Amino acid sequence: MATACRDISRLIAAGPFAAPAADLARAAHMDLGHGDIVGENAGGDQQKALDLRAHDIVVDALRTAPVAMVGSEEADAPIPLASGAPVSVAVDPLDGSSNIDVNMSIGTIFSVLPHRSWMPHDASEAALLQPGHRQLAAGYATYGPMTELVLTLGRGTHVFILDEAGAFRLTGANVTIAPQTGEFAINASNYRHWDAPVRAYIDDCLSGAEGMRGRDFNMRWIGSLVAEASRILTRGGVFLYPGDQRDGYAEGRLRLVYEANPIAFLVEQAGGAASTGTGRILDLVPGELHQRVPLIFGSRDEVERVENYTSDPHSLGERSPLFGRRGLFRA
Ligand code: FDP
Ligand code: ZN
């Protein structure tokens, strides 16, 4: 995965000047820019040329490793690789693809699961439908001003930066997320679609020092999960992509197997928390490879607070009437 992330990083950095040789199997798309739309994936998202290029680079790299099966956001069904190999990998080859054209941070996310001996070696999804607490390793790369690899093998979360020679060098061992924070991340344009507990939580943050929290909060939304995760690992914060009332968004936007699970593993290993709003992400048993899940992660105290708002609607009524009945975005 490190080799794949290095190659994807180079491909992205070259932009429109990427050499055809770097494009591997997708030569047919070589006349297109990284951000040009080429199709639609199983989850109904548009696929851009770079999504498919990154997918090919990852799958080709994993062919050289002892990997039984790879499940990718960009392939409807899992792809069988080495029969009898001990692990399977779930991957979002190119996360944050709406940021490709605007030269903002994008990334690659991966989850490594044990491939049990009884598991079929065909393209069955079963190998990838294990709860996240069974992950052996998880990580992501962020292609930003620096290319960063964040990795856990189940003993802490560690940060590596890609150097000019193409090696990932350790820059942060056992990074930790502060339990408290004054910064939240959510796509606030969906405010009117959220359920009451999420609205109440955000209202209380927005009401700042004058509200029930008694202090001001800052907001960030990059639109790229990996970049939000890197910010939270660096300076704390809480990220929310809840379910909402829009068509197809009952379970939010993010995918359990190759987005929420690896991020949750990394965050927990750094002392943070990751929840659906009602329970731990890593305890969910996936029903299918591309399933979505509401995701709230980051500083432990804030994630717990969101859970409290969700699990105890009574607590919403106990908030000051000013904030219980009307939000800052409502008259
Ligand atoms: P994208 O669809 O651009 O790949 O992976 C899903 C994701 O990006 C996340 O990286 C990001 O946090 C989120 O979707 C952004 O969603 P909105 O456009 O709804 O804000
Ligand atoms: Zn993604």
Coordinates of C-alpha atoms and ligand atoms in Angstrom, one line a residue:
M1 CA 0.0 0.0 0.0
A2 CA 2.9 2.4 0.7
T3 CA 4.3 1.7 -2.8
A4 CA 0.8 2.3 -4.3
C5 CA 0.4 5.6 -2.3
R6 CA 3.8 6.8 -3.4
D7 CA 2.9 6.1 -7.1
I8 CA -0.5 7.7 -6.8
S9 CA 1.1 10.8 -5.1
R10 CA 3.5 11.1 -8.1
L11 CA 0.6 10.7 -10.6
I12 CA -1.4 13.4 -8.8
A13 CA 1.6 15.8 -8.5
A14 CA 2.2 15.5 -12.3
G15 CA -1.3 16.7 -13.0
P16 CA -1.9 17.0 -16.8
F17 CA 1.8 16.2 -17.4
A18 CA 1.6 12.6 -16.0
A19 CA 3.5 10.2 -18.3
P20 CA 1.3 7.6 -20.1
A21 CA 3.4 4.9 -18.6
A22 CA 2.2 5.8 -15.1
D23 CA -1.4 5.2 -16.2
L24 CA -1.2 1.4 -16.2
A25 CA -4.2 -0.4 -17.6
R26 CA -6.4 2.7 -18.2
A27 CA -4.6 3.8 -21.3
A28 CA -8.0 4.4 -22.9
H29 CA -8.6 7.3 -20.5
M30 CA -5.2 8.9 -21.1
D31 CA -6.5 11.8 -23.1
L32 CA -8.6 12.8 -20.1
G33 CA -7.6 15.0 -17.1
H34 CA -7.5 13.4 -13.6
G35 CA -10.8 15.1 -12.7
D36 CA -12.8 14.2 -15.8
I37 CA -15.9 12.0 -15.3
V38 CA -15.6 8.5 -16.8
G39 CA -18.5 6.6 -15.2
E40 CA -20.4 5.7 -12.0
N41 CA -19.5 3.3 -9.2
A42 CA -21.6 0.8 -7.3
G43 CA -22.5 3.4 -4.7
G44 CA -23.9 5.8 -7.4
D45 CA -21.0 8.2 -7.1
Q46 CA -19.4 9.7 -10.3
Q47 CA -16.1 8.1 -11.1
K48 CA -13.3 10.4 -12.3
A49 CA -10.3 9.3 -14.3
L50 CA -8.1 9.6 -11.3
D51 CA -10.4 7.3 -9.2
L52 CA -9.9 4.5 -11.8
R53 CA -6.1 5.2 -12.1
A54 CA -5.7 5.0 -8.4
H55 CA -7.8 1.8 -8.2
D56 CA -5.5 0.2 -10.9
I57 CA -2.4 1.2 -9.1
V58 CA -3.6 -0.2 -5.8
V59 CA -4.8 -3.5 -7.3
D60 CA -1.6 -3.9 -9.2
A61 CA 0.5 -3.3 -6.1
L62 CA -1.5 -5.8 -4.1
R63 CA -1.0 -8.4 -6.7
T64 CA 2.7 -8.5 -5.6
A65 CA 1.7 -8.9 -1.9
P66 CA 0.2 -11.9 0.0
V67 CA -3.4 -10.6 -0.4
A68 CA -6.3 -13.0 -1.0
M69 CA -8.9 -10.4 -2.1
V70 CA -9.3 -6.7 -2.5
G71 CA -12.6 -4.8 -2.1
S72 CA -12.5 -1.4 -3.7
E73 CA -15.0 1.5 -3.8
E74 CA -14.4 1.6 -7.5
A75 CA -15.3 -2.1 -8.2
D76 CA -18.8 -3.5 -7.7
A77 CA -17.6 -6.9 -6.4
P78 CA -14.4 -7.9 -4.6
I79 CA -11.4 -8.9 -6.8
P80 CA -9.8 -12.3 -6.0
L81 CA -6.0 -12.2 -5.9
A82 CA -3.6 -14.8 -4.3
S83 CA -5.5 -17.9 -3.4
G84 CA -4.7 -19.0 0.2
A85 CA -3.1 -15.6 1.2
P86 CA -3.6 -14.6 4.8
V87 CA -5.2 -11.1 4.4
S88 CA -7.8 -9.2 2.5
V89 CA -7.7 -5.5 1.8
A90 CA -10.6 -3.0 1.5
V91 CA -9.7 0.3 -0.1
D92 CA -11.0 3.6 -1.1
P93 CA -8.4 4.3 -3.8
L94 CA -9.1 8.0 -4.1
D95 CA -11.0 9.7 -1.4
G96 CA -12.3 13.3 -1.7
S97 CA -12.5 13.2 -5.5
S98 CA -14.6 16.4 -5.6
N99 CA -11.3 18.1 -4.6
I100 CA -9.2 16.8 -7.6
D101 CA -9.8 19.7 -10.0
V102 CA -9.3 22.4 -7.3
N103 CA -5.9 21.1 -6.2
M104 CA -7.0 20.4 -2.7
S105 CA -6.0 17.4 -0.4
I106 CA -7.3 14.0 -1.5
G107 CA -6.2 10.6 -0.3
T108 CA -6.2 6.8 -0.3
I109 CA -7.8 4.8 2.6
F110 CA -7.2 1.1 3.4
S111 CA -8.2 -1.6 5.8
V112 CA -6.4 -5.0 6.2
L113 CA -8.5 -7.9 7.5
P114 CA -7.6 -11.5 8.2
H115 CA -8.6 -13.8 5.4
R116 CA -9.7 -16.9 7.3
S117 CA -8.8 -20.3 5.8
W118 CA -12.4 -21.4 5.5
M119 CA -13.2 -18.3 3.4
P120 CA -13.9 -18.9 -0.3
H121 CA -11.3 -17.9 -2.7
D122 CA -13.7 -16.6 -5.3
A123 CA -15.0 -13.1 -5.3
S124 CA -17.2 -13.6 -2.3
E125 CA -17.8 -10.5 -0.2
A126 CA -17.7 -12.6 3.0
A127 CA -14.0 -12.0 3.7
L128 CA -14.5 -8.3 3.8
L129 CA -17.7 -8.3 6.0
Q130 CA -15.9 -8.6 9.3
P131 CA -16.4 -6.1 12.1
G132 CA -13.8 -3.3 12.2
H133 CA -12.4 -4.5 15.5
R134 CA -10.9 -7.5 13.6
Q135 CA -8.7 -5.2 11.4
L136 CA -5.0 -6.2 11.5
A137 CA -3.9 -2.8 10.1
A138 CA -5.4 0.4 8.7
G139 CA -4.1 3.5 7.2
Y140 CA -4.6 6.3 4.8
A141 CA -2.4 8.6 2.6
T142 CA -3.1 12.3 2.2
Y143 CA -1.9 13.9 -1.0
G144 CA -1.7 17.5 0.2
P145 CA 1.2 20.0 0.4
M146 CA 3.0 16.9 1.8
T147 CA 2.2 13.3 1.1
E148 CA 1.5 11.7 4.5
L149 CA 0.9 8.1 5.4
V150 CA -0.9 7.5 8.7
L151 CA -0.8 3.9 9.8
T152 CA -1.8 1.6 12.7
L153 CA -1.0 -2.1 13.2
G154 CA -3.0 -2.1 16.4
R155 CA -0.4 -0.6 18.6
G156 CA -0.7 3.2 18.3
T157 CA -1.1 5.4 15.3
H158 CA 2.0 6.6 13.5
V159 CA 2.6 9.3 10.8
F160 CA 5.1 9.1 8.0
I161 CA 6.0 11.8 5.4
L162 CA 7.1 10.9 1.8
D163 CA 10.6 12.2 1.2
E164 CA 12.1 13.2 -2.2
A165 CA 13.7 9.7 -2.7
G166 CA 10.3 8.1 -2.4
A167 CA 10.5 6.7 1.1
F168 CA 8.0 7.2 3.9
R169 CA 9.9 8.4 7.0
L170 CA 8.5 8.4 10.5
T171 CA 7.7 11.9 11.7
G172 CA 5.1 11.1 14.5
A173 CA 5.1 8.0 16.6
N174 CA 2.0 7.3 18.8
V175 CA 0.2 10.5 17.9
T176 CA -2.7 11.3 20.2
I177 CA -6.0 13.2 19.9
A178 CA -6.8 15.5 22.8
P179 CA -10.0 14.5 24.5
Q180 CA -11.4 18.0 24.3
T181 CA -11.7 20.4 21.4
G182 CA -13.1 23.7 20.2
E183 CA -13.4 22.7 16.5
F184 CA -16.0 20.8 14.6
A185 CA -16.4 19.7 11.0
I186 CA -19.7 19.1 9.2
N187 CA -21.3 20.0 5.9
A188 CA -23.6 22.7 7.3
S189 CA -25.5 23.1 4.0
N190 CA -27.4 20.0 5.1
Y191 CA -28.6 21.6 8.3
R192 CA -32.3 21.4 7.3
H193 CA -32.0 17.7 6.6
W194 CA -30.4 16.7 9.9
D195 CA -32.3 15.0 12.8
A196 CA -32.9 17.0 16.0
P197 CA -29.9 15.7 18.0
V198 CA -27.4 16.7 15.3
R199 CA -29.1 20.1 14.9
A200 CA -29.0 20.6 18.7
Y201 CA -25.4 19.7 19.0
I202 CA -24.3 22.1 16.2
D203 CA -26.6 24.8 17.5
D204 CA -24.9 24.6 20.9
C205 CA -21.5 24.8 19.2
L206 CA -22.5 27.8 17.1
S207 CA -24.0 29.7 20.0
G208 CA -20.5 29.8 21.4
A209 CA -19.6 31.7 24.6
E210 CA -23.2 33.0 24.9
G211 CA -24.7 29.6 24.7
M212 CA -24.9 26.5 27.0
R213 CA -21.3 25.4 26.0
G214 CA -20.0 28.7 27.4
R215 CA -17.1 28.9 24.9
D216 CA -16.6 29.6 21.2
F217 CA -16.2 26.9 18.5
N218 CA -14.4 27.1 15.2
M219 CA -15.5 25.2 12.1
R220 CA -13.7 23.5 9.2
W221 CA -15.0 21.5 6.2
I222 CA -12.5 20.4 3.6
G223 CA -14.8 17.9 1.9
S224 CA -12.1 15.2 2.0
L225 CA -12.3 12.7 4.8
V226 CA -8.5 12.0 4.9
A227 CA -7.6 15.6 5.3
E228 CA -10.2 16.1 8.1
A229 CA -8.7 13.0 9.8
S230 CA -5.2 14.5 9.5
R231 CA -6.3 17.8 11.0
I232 CA -8.0 16.0 13.9
L233 CA -5.0 13.8 14.6
T234 CA -2.8 16.9 14.6
R235 CA -4.9 19.4 16.6
G236 CA -8.0 17.7 17.8
G237 CA -11.6 18.3 16.6
V238 CA -14.8 16.4 15.9
F239 CA -16.0 15.3 12.4
L240 CA -19.7 14.5 11.7
Y241 CA -21.2 13.0 8.6
P242 CA -24.6 11.9 10.1
G243 CA -27.5 10.3 8.4
D244 CA -30.0 12.8 7.1
Q245 CA -33.4 13.2 5.4
R246 CA -32.2 13.4 1.8
D247 CA -32.9 10.6 -0.5
G248 CA -30.2 7.9 -0.1
Y249 CA -28.6 9.6 2.9
A250 CA -30.4 7.8 5.8
E251 CA -27.0 6.3 6.7
G252 CA -25.0 9.3 5.7
R253 CA -22.5 9.3 2.9
L254 CA -19.4 7.4 4.0
R255 CA -18.8 3.7 3.5
L256 CA -18.3 1.4 6.5
V257 CA -15.9 -1.1 5.2
Y258 CA -13.2 1.0 3.5
E259 CA -13.8 4.5 5.0
A260 CA -15.3 4.5 8.5
N261 CA -13.6 1.3 9.8
P262 CA -10.0 2.2 8.9
I263 CA -10.5 5.8 10.2
A264 CA -12.1 4.5 13.4
F265 CA -9.2 2.1 14.0
L266 CA -6.7 4.9 13.5
V267 CA -8.6 7.3 15.7
E268 CA -9.2 4.8 18.5
Q269 CA -5.5 3.9 18.4
A270 CA -4.8 7.6 18.9
G271 CA -7.0 7.8 22.0
G272 CA -10.0 9.3 20.1
A273 CA -13.5 7.8 19.5
A274 CA -15.5 6.9 16.4
S275 CA -19.3 6.3 16.6
T276 CA -22.4 6.1 14.5
G277 CA -24.0 8.5 17.0
T278 CA -25.5 5.5 18.9
G279 CA -22.6 3.0 19.1
R280 CA -19.0 2.2 18.3
I281 CA -18.1 1.9 14.6
L282 CA -15.7 -0.9 15.1
D283 CA -18.4 -3.2 16.5
L284 CA -20.7 -3.1 13.5
V285 CA -21.0 -6.2 11.4
P286 CA -21.1 -5.1 7.7
G287 CA -24.0 -6.4 5.6
E288 CA -22.4 -5.5 2.3
L289 CA -19.2 -4.1 0.9
H290 CA -20.5 -0.7 -0.2
Q291 CA -22.8 0.0 2.7
R292 CA -22.9 3.5 4.2
V293 CA -22.8 4.4 7.9
P294 CA -23.2 7.6 9.9
L295 CA -19.7 8.6 11.1
I296 CA -18.8 10.8 14.0
F297 CA -15.1 10.7 15.1
G298 CA -12.4 12.6 16.8
S299 CA -11.9 14.1 20.3
R300 CA -13.5 11.6 22.8
D301 CA -15.5 14.0 24.9
E302 CA -17.2 15.6 21.9
V303 CA -18.1 12.2 20.3
E304 CA -19.6 11.2 23.7
R305 CA -21.6 14.4 23.8
V306 CA -23.1 13.7 20.4
E307 CA -24.0 10.2 21.5
N308 CA -25.6 11.6 24.6
Y309 CA -27.8 14.0 22.5
T310 CA -28.8 11.0 20.3
S311 CA -29.4 8.4 23.0
D312 CA -31.3 10.7 25.4
P313 CA -33.7 13.0 23.6
H314 CA -34.8 14.1 27.1
S315 CA -31.5 15.9 27.4
L316 CA -32.4 18.1 24.5
G317 CA -35.4 19.4 26.3
E318 CA -33.2 20.2 29.3
R319 CA -31.2 22.6 27.2
S320 CA -32.0 26.3 27.6
P321 CA -35.4 26.9 25.9
L322 CA -33.7 29.4 23.6
F323 CA -31.6 26.7 22.1
G324 CA -34.1 23.8 22.5
R325 CA -36.8 25.4 20.3
R326 CA -34.9 27.4 17.7
G327 CA -31.6 27.1 16.0
L328 CA -29.3 29.8 14.7
F329 CA -30.2 28.9 11.2
R330 CA -33.9 29.1 11.8
A331 CA -36.1 32.1 12.5
Ligands
FDP1 P1 -15.9 12.4 -2.1 O1 -17.3 12.0 -2.3 O2 -15.5 13.7 -2.8 O3 -15.0 11.2 -2.4 O4 -15.6 9.8 0.3 C1 -16.7 10.6 0.4 C2 -16.3 12.1 0.5 O5 -15.7 12.7 -0.6 C3 -15.4 12.4 1.8 O6 -14.1 12.3 1.5 C4 -15.9 13.7 2.2 O7 -15.8 13.9 3.6 C5 -17.4 13.7 1.8 O8 -17.5 12.7 0.8 C6 -17.9 15.0 1.3 O9 -19.2 15.0 1.2 P2 -20.1 16.3 0.8 O10 -19.8 16.6 -0.6 O11 -21.5 15.8 1.0 O12 -19.7 17.4 1.7
ZN2 ZN -13.9 8.3 0.1

